[in-house]
XYZ file of C-alpha atoms in Angstrom:
767
model
C -7.245 31.832 -63.953
C -3.509 31.519 -64.471
C -1.150 31.679 -61.498
C 2.396 32.893 -62.260
C 5.126 32.139 -59.728
C 8.350 30.193 -59.965
C 6.181 27.845 -62.015
C 3.075 28.575 -64.037
C -0.120 27.026 -62.703
C -3.837 27.608 -62.445
C -6.236 28.791 -59.757
C -9.807 29.619 -58.889
C -11.145 32.994 -57.806
C -13.152 32.717 -54.577
C -13.810 36.435 -54.235
C -12.626 39.433 -56.298
C -9.316 39.442 -54.378
C -9.068 35.853 -53.042
C -7.454 33.007 -55.004
C -7.069 29.281 -54.267
C -4.261 27.409 -56.009
C -1.521 24.784 -55.482
C 1.267 25.226 -52.928
C 4.006 23.558 -55.007
C 3.961 26.344 -57.629
C 6.206 28.639 -55.599
C 8.711 28.747 -52.781
C 8.656 31.035 -49.770
C 9.488 34.585 -50.817
C 8.619 34.086 -54.501
C 6.750 36.870 -56.268
C 3.312 35.628 -57.312
C 0.917 37.098 -59.874
C -2.433 36.016 -61.255
C -4.172 36.784 -64.537
C -7.765 36.082 -65.489
C -9.442 35.952 -68.901
C -11.174 39.316 -69.476
C -9.201 40.697 -66.532
C -7.042 43.808 -66.410
C -3.597 42.243 -66.820
C -1.421 40.640 -64.169
C -2.247 41.314 -60.528
C 0.394 40.900 -57.749
C -0.623 38.638 -54.854
C 0.463 37.825 -51.321
C 0.510 34.230 -50.042
C -1.504 34.248 -46.800
C -1.432 30.485 -46.254
C 0.386 27.570 -47.858
C 0.118 23.865 -47.084
C 2.728 21.123 -47.318
C 2.905 20.158 -51.044
C 3.288 16.497 -50.089
C 0.214 16.291 -47.885
C -1.952 19.394 -48.451
C -0.928 20.915 -51.769
C -3.103 24.061 -51.534
C -2.291 27.762 -51.083
C -4.451 30.821 -50.444
C -3.523 34.092 -52.167
C -4.804 37.635 -51.635
C -4.546 39.911 -54.667
C -3.495 43.517 -54.118
C -6.431 44.726 -56.200
C -9.618 43.053 -57.475
C -8.909 40.538 -60.220
C -12.467 40.542 -61.573
C -15.813 42.037 -60.596
C -18.233 39.570 -58.982
C -21.270 41.791 -59.366
C -23.039 39.407 -61.707
C -21.548 36.106 -60.564
C -23.389 33.581 -58.408
C -21.631 32.821 -55.109
C -19.287 29.860 -55.208
C -20.527 26.642 -53.618
C -18.294 24.016 -52.011
C -18.858 20.296 -51.908
C -17.434 16.989 -50.819
C -17.958 13.443 -52.033
C -20.347 11.588 -49.758
C -20.420 8.229 -51.559
C -18.028 5.774 -53.144
C -19.692 5.253 -56.522
C -17.982 6.795 -59.580
C -19.310 10.297 -60.249
C -19.602 11.124 -63.956
C -19.871 14.596 -65.443
C -17.213 16.231 -63.289
C -14.561 18.567 -64.748
C -11.257 20.317 -64.106
C -10.356 23.750 -65.503
C -6.941 25.356 -66.025
C -4.050 26.312 -68.318
C -1.960 23.165 -69.051
C 1.095 22.704 -71.280
C -0.866 20.639 -73.769
C -3.172 23.593 -74.563
C -0.437 26.058 -75.582
C -0.225 27.116 -79.203
C 2.950 29.174 -79.032
C 5.715 30.260 -76.637
C 4.202 31.958 -73.609
C 0.659 31.742 -75.011
C -1.747 30.359 -72.428
C -5.080 28.865 -73.322
C -7.735 27.442 -71.012
C -8.811 23.822 -71.073
C -11.973 22.181 -69.783
C -11.416 18.501 -69.051
C -14.637 16.522 -68.423
C -14.344 13.222 -66.638
C -15.515 10.778 -64.004
C -14.430 11.232 -60.401
C -13.336 8.003 -58.708
C -13.777 8.608 -54.948
C -11.956 5.443 -53.863
C -9.007 5.637 -56.254
C -6.920 8.098 -54.252
C -8.392 7.662 -50.791
C -5.224 6.234 -49.169
C -3.267 9.340 -50.209
C -6.064 11.778 -49.471
C -6.665 12.599 -53.133
C -9.509 12.649 -55.642
C -8.778 11.080 -59.028
C -10.556 12.299 -62.170
C -10.443 9.975 -65.189
C -10.772 12.085 -68.341
C -13.581 11.189 -70.702
C -11.604 11.931 -73.861
C -8.449 10.330 -75.255
C -5.442 11.301 -73.061
C -3.042 13.909 -74.438
C 0.191 12.726 -75.992
C 3.428 12.852 -73.983
C 5.675 15.917 -74.109
C 9.482 15.761 -73.925
C 9.965 17.877 -70.804
C 7.360 16.516 -68.373
C 3.616 16.038 -68.120
C 1.268 17.453 -70.783
C -0.895 18.548 -67.841
C 1.873 20.793 -66.411
C 0.298 24.171 -65.674
C -3.044 22.612 -64.679
C -1.939 22.397 -61.016
C -4.111 24.613 -58.848
C -7.039 24.409 -61.243
C -10.546 23.922 -59.769
C -12.271 20.548 -59.883
C -16.067 20.784 -60.083
C -18.843 18.263 -59.499
C -21.770 20.027 -61.093
C -21.846 23.527 -59.533
C -19.786 22.462 -56.499
C -16.078 23.172 -56.141
C -14.724 19.971 -54.590
C -10.952 20.009 -55.134
C -7.754 21.674 -56.393
C -5.782 19.886 -59.134
C -2.346 18.810 -57.903
C -0.748 16.164 -60.132
C -0.666 13.623 -62.927
C -0.575 10.129 -61.364
C 2.026 7.785 -62.768
C 1.080 4.736 -64.772
C -2.136 6.080 -66.316
C -0.554 7.544 -69.453
C -1.894 11.040 -68.629
C -5.513 9.883 -68.636
C -6.106 10.997 -65.029
C -5.722 14.119 -62.893
C -5.278 14.105 -59.116
C -6.676 16.792 -56.833
C -6.668 17.733 -53.150
C -10.188 17.549 -51.644
C -11.309 20.881 -50.209
C -12.982 19.009 -47.368
C -9.508 17.930 -46.218
C -8.025 21.422 -46.504
C -10.741 23.016 -44.397
C -9.708 20.809 -41.457
C -6.388 22.699 -41.233
C -6.772 25.345 -38.508
C -4.327 27.720 -40.214
C -6.156 27.581 -43.514
C -9.541 28.031 -41.876
C -8.314 31.059 -39.930
C -6.797 32.682 -43.038
C -9.907 31.943 -45.089
C -12.335 33.431 -42.585
C -10.198 36.557 -42.190
C -10.685 37.280 -45.868
C -14.002 35.522 -46.467
C -16.118 35.498 -43.270
C -19.174 34.251 -45.188
C -17.451 31.241 -46.747
C -20.077 28.654 -47.765
C -20.815 25.451 -45.919
C -19.909 22.167 -47.556
C -22.616 20.355 -49.474
C -22.506 16.610 -49.855
C -22.607 15.315 -53.402
C -22.991 11.774 -54.677
C -23.160 12.648 -58.381
C -22.750 15.770 -60.471
C -26.095 15.805 -62.315
C -25.387 18.543 -64.868
C -29.093 18.568 -65.735
C -29.637 20.156 -62.306
C -27.407 23.036 -63.391
C -29.591 23.619 -66.415
C -32.875 23.294 -64.515
C -32.205 25.430 -61.440
C -31.968 28.774 -63.277
C -35.233 27.937 -65.053
C -36.878 27.056 -61.736
C -35.598 30.290 -60.184
C -37.051 32.260 -63.086
C -40.410 30.510 -62.672
C -40.494 31.197 -58.920
C -39.701 34.848 -59.550
C -42.431 35.071 -62.182
C -45.015 33.386 -59.957
C -44.311 35.126 -56.660
C -42.874 38.548 -57.469
C -46.269 40.034 -58.345
C -48.929 40.661 -55.740
C -52.547 41.728 -55.865
C -52.903 44.897 -53.800
C -56.484 44.998 -52.667
C -58.171 48.273 -53.475
C -56.142 49.374 -56.492
C -57.686 49.555 -59.936
C -61.069 50.601 -58.487
C -61.031 47.932 -55.807
C -60.085 45.280 -58.318
C -57.074 43.009 -57.954
C -54.312 45.382 -58.977
C -51.189 43.427 -59.926
C -48.048 45.005 -58.509
C -44.392 44.286 -58.066
C -44.036 42.564 -54.709
C -41.323 44.944 -53.559
C -43.764 47.822 -54.009
C -46.519 45.992 -52.128
C -44.490 44.250 -49.419
C -44.729 45.763 -45.960
C -42.490 44.599 -43.129
C -44.541 43.583 -40.094
C -43.663 43.122 -36.469
C -43.616 39.717 -34.825
C -42.967 38.387 -31.360
C -41.742 35.119 -29.926
C -43.313 33.621 -26.794
C -41.952 34.733 -23.443
C -38.778 32.668 -22.801
C -39.520 32.224 -19.126
C -43.257 31.738 -19.366
C -44.476 30.737 -22.823
C -48.085 30.824 -21.665
C -49.199 34.393 -20.869
C -50.851 35.086 -17.527
C -54.619 34.846 -17.467
C -56.855 37.837 -17.267
C -57.846 38.739 -13.711
C -61.265 37.843 -12.542
C -63.683 40.583 -13.545
C -65.293 42.540 -10.717
C -68.125 43.712 -12.896
C -69.790 43.156 -16.246
C -68.596 45.272 -19.183
C -71.024 47.798 -20.496
C -72.416 47.197 -24.004
C -70.180 48.607 -26.715
C -71.591 50.929 -29.347
C -69.144 49.911 -32.113
C -67.520 46.761 -33.329
C -63.998 47.337 -32.068
C -62.683 48.954 -28.938
C -59.429 50.926 -28.727
C -56.177 49.055 -28.129
C -56.007 46.522 -25.295
C -54.335 47.834 -22.132
C -52.219 45.405 -20.160
C -54.166 43.636 -17.409
C -53.026 44.438 -13.854
C -51.041 41.227 -13.446
C -49.317 41.334 -16.821
C -45.641 40.334 -16.754
C -42.987 42.966 -16.269
C -41.823 44.480 -19.580
C -38.359 42.976 -19.096
C -39.883 39.476 -19.138
C -41.663 39.919 -22.470
C -39.655 39.566 -25.696
C -39.511 42.845 -27.575
C -41.472 42.935 -30.819
C -39.127 42.959 -33.808
C -39.507 43.046 -37.548
C -40.214 39.589 -38.911
C -37.067 39.657 -41.074
C -34.932 40.105 -37.955
C -36.455 37.030 -36.326
C -36.650 34.498 -39.161
C -32.960 34.422 -40.073
C -31.877 32.779 -36.808
C -34.748 30.252 -36.732
C -34.270 27.263 -39.037
C -37.835 26.060 -38.358
C -40.678 28.411 -37.521
C -44.431 28.241 -36.982
C -45.748 31.707 -37.814
C -49.197 32.486 -36.442
C -51.261 35.390 -37.712
C -54.841 36.534 -38.013
C -56.765 36.532 -41.286
C -55.329 39.208 -43.558
C -52.223 39.656 -41.399
C -49.825 39.208 -44.330
C -48.707 35.582 -43.931
C -49.025 34.626 -47.602
C -47.431 37.884 -48.737
C -44.425 37.062 -46.540
C -44.180 33.546 -48.015
C -44.217 34.911 -51.559
C -41.646 37.572 -50.710
C -39.291 35.018 -49.144
C -39.622 32.651 -52.111
C -39.035 35.264 -54.810
C -36.025 36.810 -53.066
C -34.364 33.658 -51.726
C -34.188 32.043 -55.144
C -32.686 35.228 -56.640
C -30.230 35.737 -53.756
C -31.619 39.202 -53.017
C -32.764 38.838 -49.404
C -31.601 41.482 -46.908
C -28.620 40.875 -44.669
C -30.790 39.747 -41.731
C -31.912 36.780 -43.844
C -28.513 35.867 -45.269
C -28.978 32.293 -43.987
C -31.884 31.871 -46.445
C -30.299 33.624 -49.402
C -29.751 31.262 -52.325
C -31.894 28.433 -50.943
C -34.308 26.688 -53.308
C -37.876 27.502 -52.177
C -40.713 24.998 -52.331
C -44.012 26.780 -51.686
C -46.717 24.408 -50.439
C -50.150 26.119 -50.397
C -52.100 23.728 -48.197
C -55.442 24.726 -49.697
C -54.217 23.404 -53.062
C -53.191 20.083 -51.532
C -56.645 19.628 -50.024
C -58.371 20.482 -53.297
C -56.241 17.993 -55.243
C -56.513 15.204 -52.702
C -52.779 15.172 -51.903
C -52.144 14.371 -48.261
C -48.440 13.511 -48.085
C -46.484 15.002 -51.001
C -43.184 13.333 -51.800
C -40.049 15.376 -52.538
C -40.601 14.874 -56.256
C -44.062 16.462 -55.943
C -42.852 19.582 -54.128
C -41.749 21.503 -57.257
C -45.085 20.728 -58.938
C -47.551 21.636 -56.174
C -47.484 25.364 -56.892
C -47.913 24.683 -60.643
C -45.080 26.944 -61.677
C -44.603 27.830 -65.351
C -41.549 25.620 -65.771
C -40.757 22.242 -67.298
C -40.664 19.066 -65.279
C -37.562 18.871 -63.049
C -34.880 16.213 -63.490
C -35.691 12.965 -61.717
C -34.665 13.163 -58.072
C -33.765 16.865 -58.210
C -35.891 18.005 -55.248
C -34.544 15.176 -53.102
C -30.975 16.159 -53.939
C -31.730 19.785 -53.030
C -33.186 18.754 -49.664
C -30.399 16.242 -48.979
C -27.805 18.965 -49.539
C -29.547 21.306 -47.085
C -30.378 23.768 -49.866
C -34.165 23.617 -49.544
C -36.505 26.252 -48.084
C -39.890 24.662 -47.368
C -42.682 27.263 -47.130
C -45.902 25.599 -45.935
C -48.633 28.211 -46.271
C -52.026 28.020 -44.571
C -52.033 24.937 -42.365
C -55.434 26.166 -41.132
C -56.870 25.894 -44.652
C -57.155 22.118 -44.555
C -59.889 20.362 -42.569
C -59.101 19.977 -38.889
C -59.331 16.208 -39.196
C -56.486 16.248 -41.753
C -54.064 18.402 -39.767
C -52.575 15.555 -37.770
C -51.870 13.699 -41.008
C -50.249 16.871 -42.364
C -48.133 17.148 -39.216
C -46.922 13.572 -39.607
C -46.071 14.193 -43.257
C -44.071 17.318 -42.428
C -42.312 15.671 -39.480
C -41.366 12.674 -41.594
C -40.045 14.819 -44.413
C -37.897 16.904 -42.068
C -36.515 13.820 -40.327
C -35.543 12.483 -43.730
C -33.927 15.820 -44.659
C -32.940 17.375 -41.315
C -31.051 20.333 -42.798
C -34.100 21.709 -44.560
C -35.234 25.132 -43.359
C -38.987 25.400 -42.939
C -41.653 28.046 -42.295
C -45.255 27.058 -41.536
C -47.992 29.710 -41.491
C -51.248 29.199 -39.626
C -54.039 31.133 -37.947
C -53.571 31.610 -34.183
C -55.859 28.846 -32.923
C -55.707 26.315 -35.738
C -53.114 24.049 -34.069
C -51.807 23.675 -30.520
C -48.757 25.523 -29.239
C -46.762 22.272 -29.071
C -47.890 21.006 -32.469
C -44.391 20.837 -33.988
C -42.243 21.123 -30.852
C -40.679 17.697 -31.327
C -39.386 18.736 -34.741
C -37.525 21.738 -33.329
C -39.949 24.434 -34.480
C -40.036 27.792 -32.745
C -43.175 29.925 -32.514
C -43.559 33.464 -33.817
C -46.723 35.533 -33.884
C -47.417 38.325 -36.356
C -48.596 41.306 -34.357
C -51.418 43.646 -35.308
C -50.095 46.750 -36.989
C -49.337 49.544 -34.545
C -50.360 53.129 -35.135
C -47.080 53.976 -36.862
C -47.338 50.862 -39.054
C -50.855 51.868 -40.108
C -49.585 55.277 -41.170
C -46.655 53.705 -43.032
C -48.880 51.136 -44.727
C -51.348 53.814 -45.827
C -48.466 55.847 -47.239
C -47.180 52.800 -49.144
C -50.689 52.079 -50.465
C -51.025 55.620 -51.786
C -47.579 55.419 -53.395
C -48.677 52.279 -55.212
C -51.935 53.994 -56.208
C -49.955 56.861 -57.719
C -47.925 54.340 -59.709
C -51.247 52.957 -60.931
C -51.908 56.352 -62.501
C -48.898 55.778 -64.760
C -50.940 53.128 -66.553
C -53.532 55.643 -67.732
C -53.240 56.652 -71.388
C -54.776 60.061 -70.679
C -52.064 62.070 -68.913
C -54.553 64.801 -67.933
C -56.737 62.206 -66.179
C -53.664 60.645 -64.568
C -52.603 64.009 -63.142
C -56.083 64.609 -61.735
C -55.990 61.247 -59.999
C -52.506 61.830 -58.581
C -53.566 65.246 -57.284
C -56.637 63.657 -55.728
C -54.518 61.042 -53.978
C -52.190 63.771 -52.704
C -55.222 65.400 -51.091
C -56.818 62.212 -49.729
C -53.697 60.718 -48.119
C -53.235 63.351 -45.376
C -56.999 63.419 -44.793
C -56.977 59.675 -44.115
C -54.005 60.128 -41.807
C -56.001 62.661 -39.817
C -58.927 60.225 -39.622
C -56.623 57.551 -38.221
C -55.259 60.039 -35.676
C -58.649 61.066 -34.285
C -60.689 57.864 -34.690
C -59.585 54.958 -32.479
C -62.311 52.678 -33.879
C -61.015 53.213 -37.413
C -57.452 52.463 -36.287
C -58.581 49.191 -34.736
C -60.309 48.231 -37.982
C -57.011 48.800 -39.815
C -54.766 46.520 -37.722
C -54.203 44.036 -40.579
C -52.787 44.833 -44.041
C -55.902 43.492 -45.766
C -58.401 45.670 -43.912
C -56.084 48.669 -43.954
C -55.943 48.351 -47.747
C -59.742 48.114 -47.913
C -60.053 51.289 -45.818
C -57.609 53.126 -48.084
C -59.561 52.004 -51.141
C -62.964 52.966 -49.762
C -61.643 56.325 -48.597
C -60.505 56.922 -52.160
C -63.749 55.772 -53.740
C -66.024 57.582 -51.295
C -64.055 60.842 -51.424
C -63.151 60.775 -47.762
C -66.144 58.960 -46.260
C -65.506 55.798 -44.261
C -67.515 52.893 -42.798
C -67.929 52.593 -39.031
C -67.957 48.826 -38.389
C -66.327 45.727 -39.820
C -69.593 44.641 -41.453
C -70.037 48.051 -43.060
C -66.461 47.751 -44.313
C -66.984 44.356 -45.964
C -70.400 45.312 -47.340
C -69.072 48.505 -48.901
C -66.078 46.715 -50.437
C -68.317 44.035 -51.949
C -70.766 46.579 -53.359
C -67.971 48.488 -55.030
C -66.371 45.360 -56.455
C -69.609 43.758 -57.617
C -71.429 46.744 -59.056
C -69.622 50.049 -59.262
C -66.292 48.838 -60.609
C -67.477 48.053 -64.148
C -69.916 50.963 -64.136
C -67.102 53.320 -63.166
C -65.071 52.063 -66.119
C -68.104 52.223 -68.451
C -67.937 48.477 -69.075
C -71.421 47.286 -70.016
C -72.481 43.628 -70.148
C -69.047 41.976 -70.175
C -69.295 38.326 -71.196
C -72.810 39.232 -72.386
C -74.141 39.295 -68.803
C -75.230 42.123 -66.539
C -75.644 41.375 -62.821
C -76.577 43.602 -59.950
C -74.417 43.593 -56.834
C -77.103 41.661 -54.974
C -77.357 39.001 -57.692
C -73.593 38.521 -57.747
C -73.523 38.386 -53.950
C -76.179 35.669 -53.801
C -74.293 33.554 -56.316
C -71.016 33.964 -54.457
C -72.727 33.126 -51.159
C -73.643 29.678 -52.499
C -70.032 28.939 -53.371
C -68.789 30.321 -50.045
C -71.168 28.273 -47.901
C -70.340 25.101 -49.846
C -66.646 25.629 -49.100
C -67.322 26.183 -45.388
C -69.631 23.177 -45.109
C -67.047 20.957 -46.769
C -64.039 22.332 -44.899
C -62.460 23.406 -48.175
C -60.706 26.490 -49.495
C -60.890 25.569 -53.211
C -63.365 23.875 -55.522
C -63.340 22.673 -59.095
C -65.209 24.270 -61.992
C -67.672 21.393 -62.006
C -68.425 21.884 -58.305
C -68.756 25.648 -58.748
C -71.147 25.237 -61.690
C -73.274 22.838 -59.636
C -73.587 25.312 -56.755
C -74.352 28.206 -59.079
C -76.977 26.086 -60.785
C -78.772 25.657 -57.451
C -78.618 29.403 -56.828
C -79.921 30.231 -60.313
C -83.194 28.434 -59.643
C -84.344 31.560 -57.857
C -82.587 34.125 -60.065
C -84.738 34.130 -63.201
C -83.263 37.326 -64.663
C -79.718 35.963 -64.429
C -80.731 32.550 -65.724
C -82.205 34.133 -68.834
C -78.890 35.796 -69.720
C -76.729 32.741 -70.121
C -75.860 29.189 -69.116
C -74.367 28.444 -65.713
C -70.748 28.046 -66.996
C -71.048 31.493 -68.594
C -72.195 32.959 -65.271
C -69.177 31.364 -63.566
C -66.855 32.884 -66.170
C -68.433 36.268 -65.511
C -67.820 35.963 -61.762
C -64.218 34.891 -62.314
C -63.517 37.727 -64.727
C -65.556 40.564 -63.277
C -66.300 40.117 -59.567
C -62.738 40.544 -58.319
C -63.599 38.089 -55.513
C -63.075 34.726 -57.217
C -59.850 33.620 -58.840
C -58.578 30.559 -60.659
C -54.891 30.466 -59.766
C -54.492 27.027 -61.299
C -56.541 25.109 -63.887
C -59.763 23.777 -62.379
C -59.041 25.233 -58.935
C -61.279 28.147 -57.891
C -60.976 30.085 -54.638
C -61.842 33.421 -53.066
C -59.157 36.106 -53.165
C -59.128 35.959 -49.377
C -60.734 33.616 -46.905
C -62.172 36.542 -44.939
C -64.543 37.301 -47.809
C -65.435 33.626 -48.079
C -66.382 33.534 -44.379
C -68.313 36.807 -44.618
C -70.404 35.596 -47.569
C -70.945 32.159 -46.024
C -72.207 33.805 -42.829
C -74.634 35.909 -44.864
C -75.924 32.842 -46.703
C -76.471 30.901 -43.494
C -78.357 33.844 -41.975
C -80.506 34.427 -45.054
C -81.370 30.731 -45.441
C -82.387 30.402 -41.774
C -79.518 28.042 -40.958
C -78.461 29.525 -37.632
C -79.028 26.139 -36.007
C -76.403 24.709 -38.361
C -73.995 27.400 -37.204
C -74.686 26.556 -33.572
C -74.183 22.861 -34.285
C -70.618 23.614 -35.475
C -69.846 26.350 -32.941
C -67.166 24.256 -31.216
C -65.259 23.738 -34.506
C -62.420 26.146 -35.126
C -63.067 26.434 -38.889
C -66.647 27.607 -38.263
C -65.933 30.105 -35.494
C -64.859 32.960 -37.759
C -68.063 32.436 -39.751
C -70.097 32.580 -36.563
C -68.394 35.791 -35.430
C -69.319 37.399 -38.736
C -72.860 36.025 -38.710
C -73.966 38.149 -35.768
C -73.456 41.295 -37.840
C -75.952 40.015 -40.434
C -78.644 39.063 -37.941
C -81.838 40.867 -37.086
C -83.026 41.398 -33.510
C -84.680 38.016 -32.990
C -81.857 36.179 -34.748
C -79.237 37.826 -32.521
C -81.154 36.730 -29.447
C -81.501 33.194 -30.792
C -77.809 32.932 -31.708
C -76.557 34.180 -28.336
C -79.038 31.984 -26.438
C -77.891 28.949 -28.421
C -74.227 29.610 -27.647
C -74.999 30.127 -23.957
C -76.995 26.888 -23.791
C -74.236 24.955 -25.577
C -71.670 26.346 -23.127
C -73.860 25.389 -20.142
C -74.013 21.828 -21.471
C -70.302 21.562 -22.309
C -68.633 18.521 -20.694
C -65.323 20.242 -19.885
C -63.560 23.588 -19.779
C -61.788 23.013 -23.090
C -65.157 22.788 -24.850
C -66.895 25.467 -22.766
C -64.322 28.253 -23.058
C -64.562 28.945 -26.847
C -68.369 28.842 -26.639
C -68.361 31.431 -23.830
C -65.896 33.547 -25.826
C -68.120 33.401 -28.921
C -71.175 34.325 -26.901
C -69.328 37.315 -25.415
C -68.221 38.443 -28.863
C -71.780 38.247 -30.190
C -73.145 40.072 -27.143
C -70.652 42.903 -27.587
C -71.455 43.319 -31.269
C -75.198 42.728 -31.274
C -77.159 45.709 -32.528
C -79.892 44.977 -29.952
C -79.558 42.893 -26.787
C -81.607 43.044 -23.610
C -79.854 43.542 -20.293
C -80.744 40.171 -18.774
C -79.279 38.228 -21.705
C -76.207 40.476 -21.753
C -75.617 39.913 -18.034
C -76.106 36.162 -18.457
C -73.404 35.966 -21.137
C -70.803 37.772 -19.048
C -71.674 35.914 -15.863
C -70.967 32.634 -17.675
C -67.557 33.826 -18.869
C -66.724 35.342 -15.483
C -67.041 31.908 -13.820
C -64.142 30.622 -15.973
C -61.724 33.476 -15.331
C -58.810 33.830 -15.197
C -57.692 32.438 -18.547
C -55.168 29.649 -18.153
C -53.108 29.802 -21.337
C -52.389 31.643 -24.538
C -54.947 29.667 -26.535
C -57.772 30.711 -24.231
C -56.654 34.316 -24.319
C -56.508 34.340 -28.120
C -59.955 32.792 -28.433
C -61.519 35.721 -26.573
C -60.638 38.129 -29.340
C -59.408 41.683 -29.085
C -62.808 43.282 -28.485
C -63.754 40.939 -25.626
C -60.360 41.285 -23.900
C -60.520 45.063 -24.186
C -64.005 45.156 -22.682
C -63.005 42.882 -19.790
C -59.876 44.834 -18.929
C -61.810 48.085 -19.040
C -64.335 46.623 -16.612
C -61.619 45.404 -14.241
C -59.922 48.789 -14.138
C -63.107 50.824 -13.786
C-alpha cells in the first residue's frame, strides 16, 4: 500500500487497521494517510510507534477505519534469516518513483532479487540485489524513492521493511530493516501487542523456495479432501455412510493424570467374592472407598480444551473411543486454519498424519521427513525436495501419529526411537500420538516431553448428545433419496425412534454401558433403527447383529441381487472374513495385501463349495470389499477392516470354531491378543468356557512374577464374569486368585482389569 505523509512511501498491512512502514517518511505531528489498491480511498492514520530513522527506520501506524477486509486473506507470517548464504527468489513490493507514468499517478512494483545476508550486517540491514537490470537514474534523487516502507518477502515470510538505496551500486540494490531487529525494541513490541495480541512468531528461513508457496495450498487441499469426510457407522443401512466430518465429529472428554499422584490408588482388598453377573456390562463404576479426594483429581475437560496447551501429547483411548476421528478432524481443520479458539496454537500448522498400521504393512520402520507427506497417500503431486524438513525446521509441523498399538509389540521400541530422534532433530514440532490404554508404558515418551491424556468413556449426557447427532446425520441421509415421499417417511420414522432410544438409555443401565464409545453407540443407534426399536442385550449380541445386517440384509433391503455376480449368505461371508481376521491377529498386523488376502480366502474356499462355484478367489475378494461394509482398501494393495474391534471379534470366532483355544492361551500374556481373548469367551460353549478359564488360571498360577500374573488373573476374572455357564468352585477359584494380588499398584494394573471386573469388585467391597 501507499503511505502518504510529508513524503510518499510504501507500507504493508498487518491487520485491517495496522500498517508497518518507514519512520523517515514523516516528522512528529505530520498528518499521515494510507491508500491500498482496491481500497476505499485514503484512510487517516495515527503513528503509535516510530523508531530512529538512522538505526531502526520503522514506524507502526493505526488506521482510523479498516483499510481492507482480511476475511479471505491468510494470516501474515514473519521470518528472519538464519544462514549466511545468498537467498534467491526474494522480493520487495511498493510504489517507487521509477514506476510512475504521470504526475501523482502511483503504480505498484514487484522487484525480485537475491537477499545477501552478510552484505549489510555491520549496519543492521538486509540488502536485496535486484534480478533485473537496475532502473536508470532520475534527476531529483533515487529512482527507488517511494519504495521506502515497502515489505520485503522471502517466500511467504515478511522479513524486512525497505529503507534505502545504498550508494555505489547504481540503483541495483535495496536496503531494508530486518523485522527481527525491530521486535527487540520494547516500545515497538508493546505497541504491536496492544493492537495485535496474536502477532506471529518468527520463523527461520535459509532460502525462499517459491515452489513451497505453490505446493502448500495443493497439499492443504489434499489433506482437506482426504480427512474431511468420515464414515459414520450405521448410516446407509449399516453401510459406511460418507459424511462431512463436521457433521460426524463429536467432542469427547479427556483427563490428564493426577498432578500429585499420577498412579491412581489401588482397589481395596476385597472382603468377599463378587456374585456372578447376568449381563456383559455392569452399571458405572463407583469410586472405591480409598479413592482420592475430588480436589486432587484433575477435572475432565473437552479434548479441545486440553490439547492446545500441550505441544506433545500421548492420547490413550479404548477401541472405538474416537482417536482416529480426532486425528482426522485436527488435520483437516489445522491446514485450513479453521480450528476453534482453544486450539489457536495449532491453527495453520502443516499436518503430517502417520497411520502406524500403514507403516507396518509397507515395511517402513523409521520414515524420514521426506516420507512424511507420502505415508498417507494423499491425492497430491510429489512435494518439492526438502519441503517437509523445512516445515519441521520452521516449527510449522503438526505430527499426528495414529495407532501406535497397531504395530507389533516388538516394533514399538523401534517406533519410539524413530519418533524421539525426529523430535530431537526438529524440537519445535507439535506432536500427538494415539494409542490404546495398555499398549505402551506410562513413561514411554516422558523423556521427549510428552504429556498423557486419556479419552474418557462417554457419560450419560454425552450418549444422549451423540445419539441426537447420529439421528441428525441420518435425517441428512434422507436428503439423498430421489423419492421425496420415501424420504419423508424415513425422516418421520427417525423422529419417532430418537426419543424412544433416549428412553431406553434412561431406563437401561446395561445399554448405557454398552454405548460408552462412539463406535458402539453408533451401532446401537443403527440397530435400533433397523429393528424398529428392538435392541441387543450383550456386546456379543451387538456385534453379531451388526454383522448379520451388514453381510446379509443390507443388499436385500436395497433389492440388490448378486452384485459382482456372486451371492453369499451372512454365514459364508463371515467365515471368509474370519480367515482374514485371524491371519492379521496371528501376524500382528492391521493390514494385508491383495495377494495375502486372496491366499487366505483360497484356504477358506476349500470348504465353501457353493461360493467356490460362483467365481474365482479374486472375484470373491472384490465382492467382500464392495459389499460387506467390513473390509476397505484405503490405499492401493492395502486391505484392512473398517475397525479393529470387528477384526478381533471375527478372529476370536475363528479361533473358537477351529478349536484353537490352546493357541489363544499360549498368547494370553501378549497385549495384542488380550482383546481377542476377551471376545472369545462370548463365542464359547459350556465346556470351552471351562477350558479357557482353567487355562488362564493355570497360566497365572505358573507366572514367574506379578507383572506376568496380573493380566492373566484379570483376563480370567473377565471370562468368569461373562461366561454363560460357570460352576461355583471354578468361579470362586478365579476370584480367590485375583484377591491375593489386591490392591492394584498402578494405573496399568487398574486398566487391565476392565470396567466390568472393577465394578464387580467395588460392589463386593461395599456390600
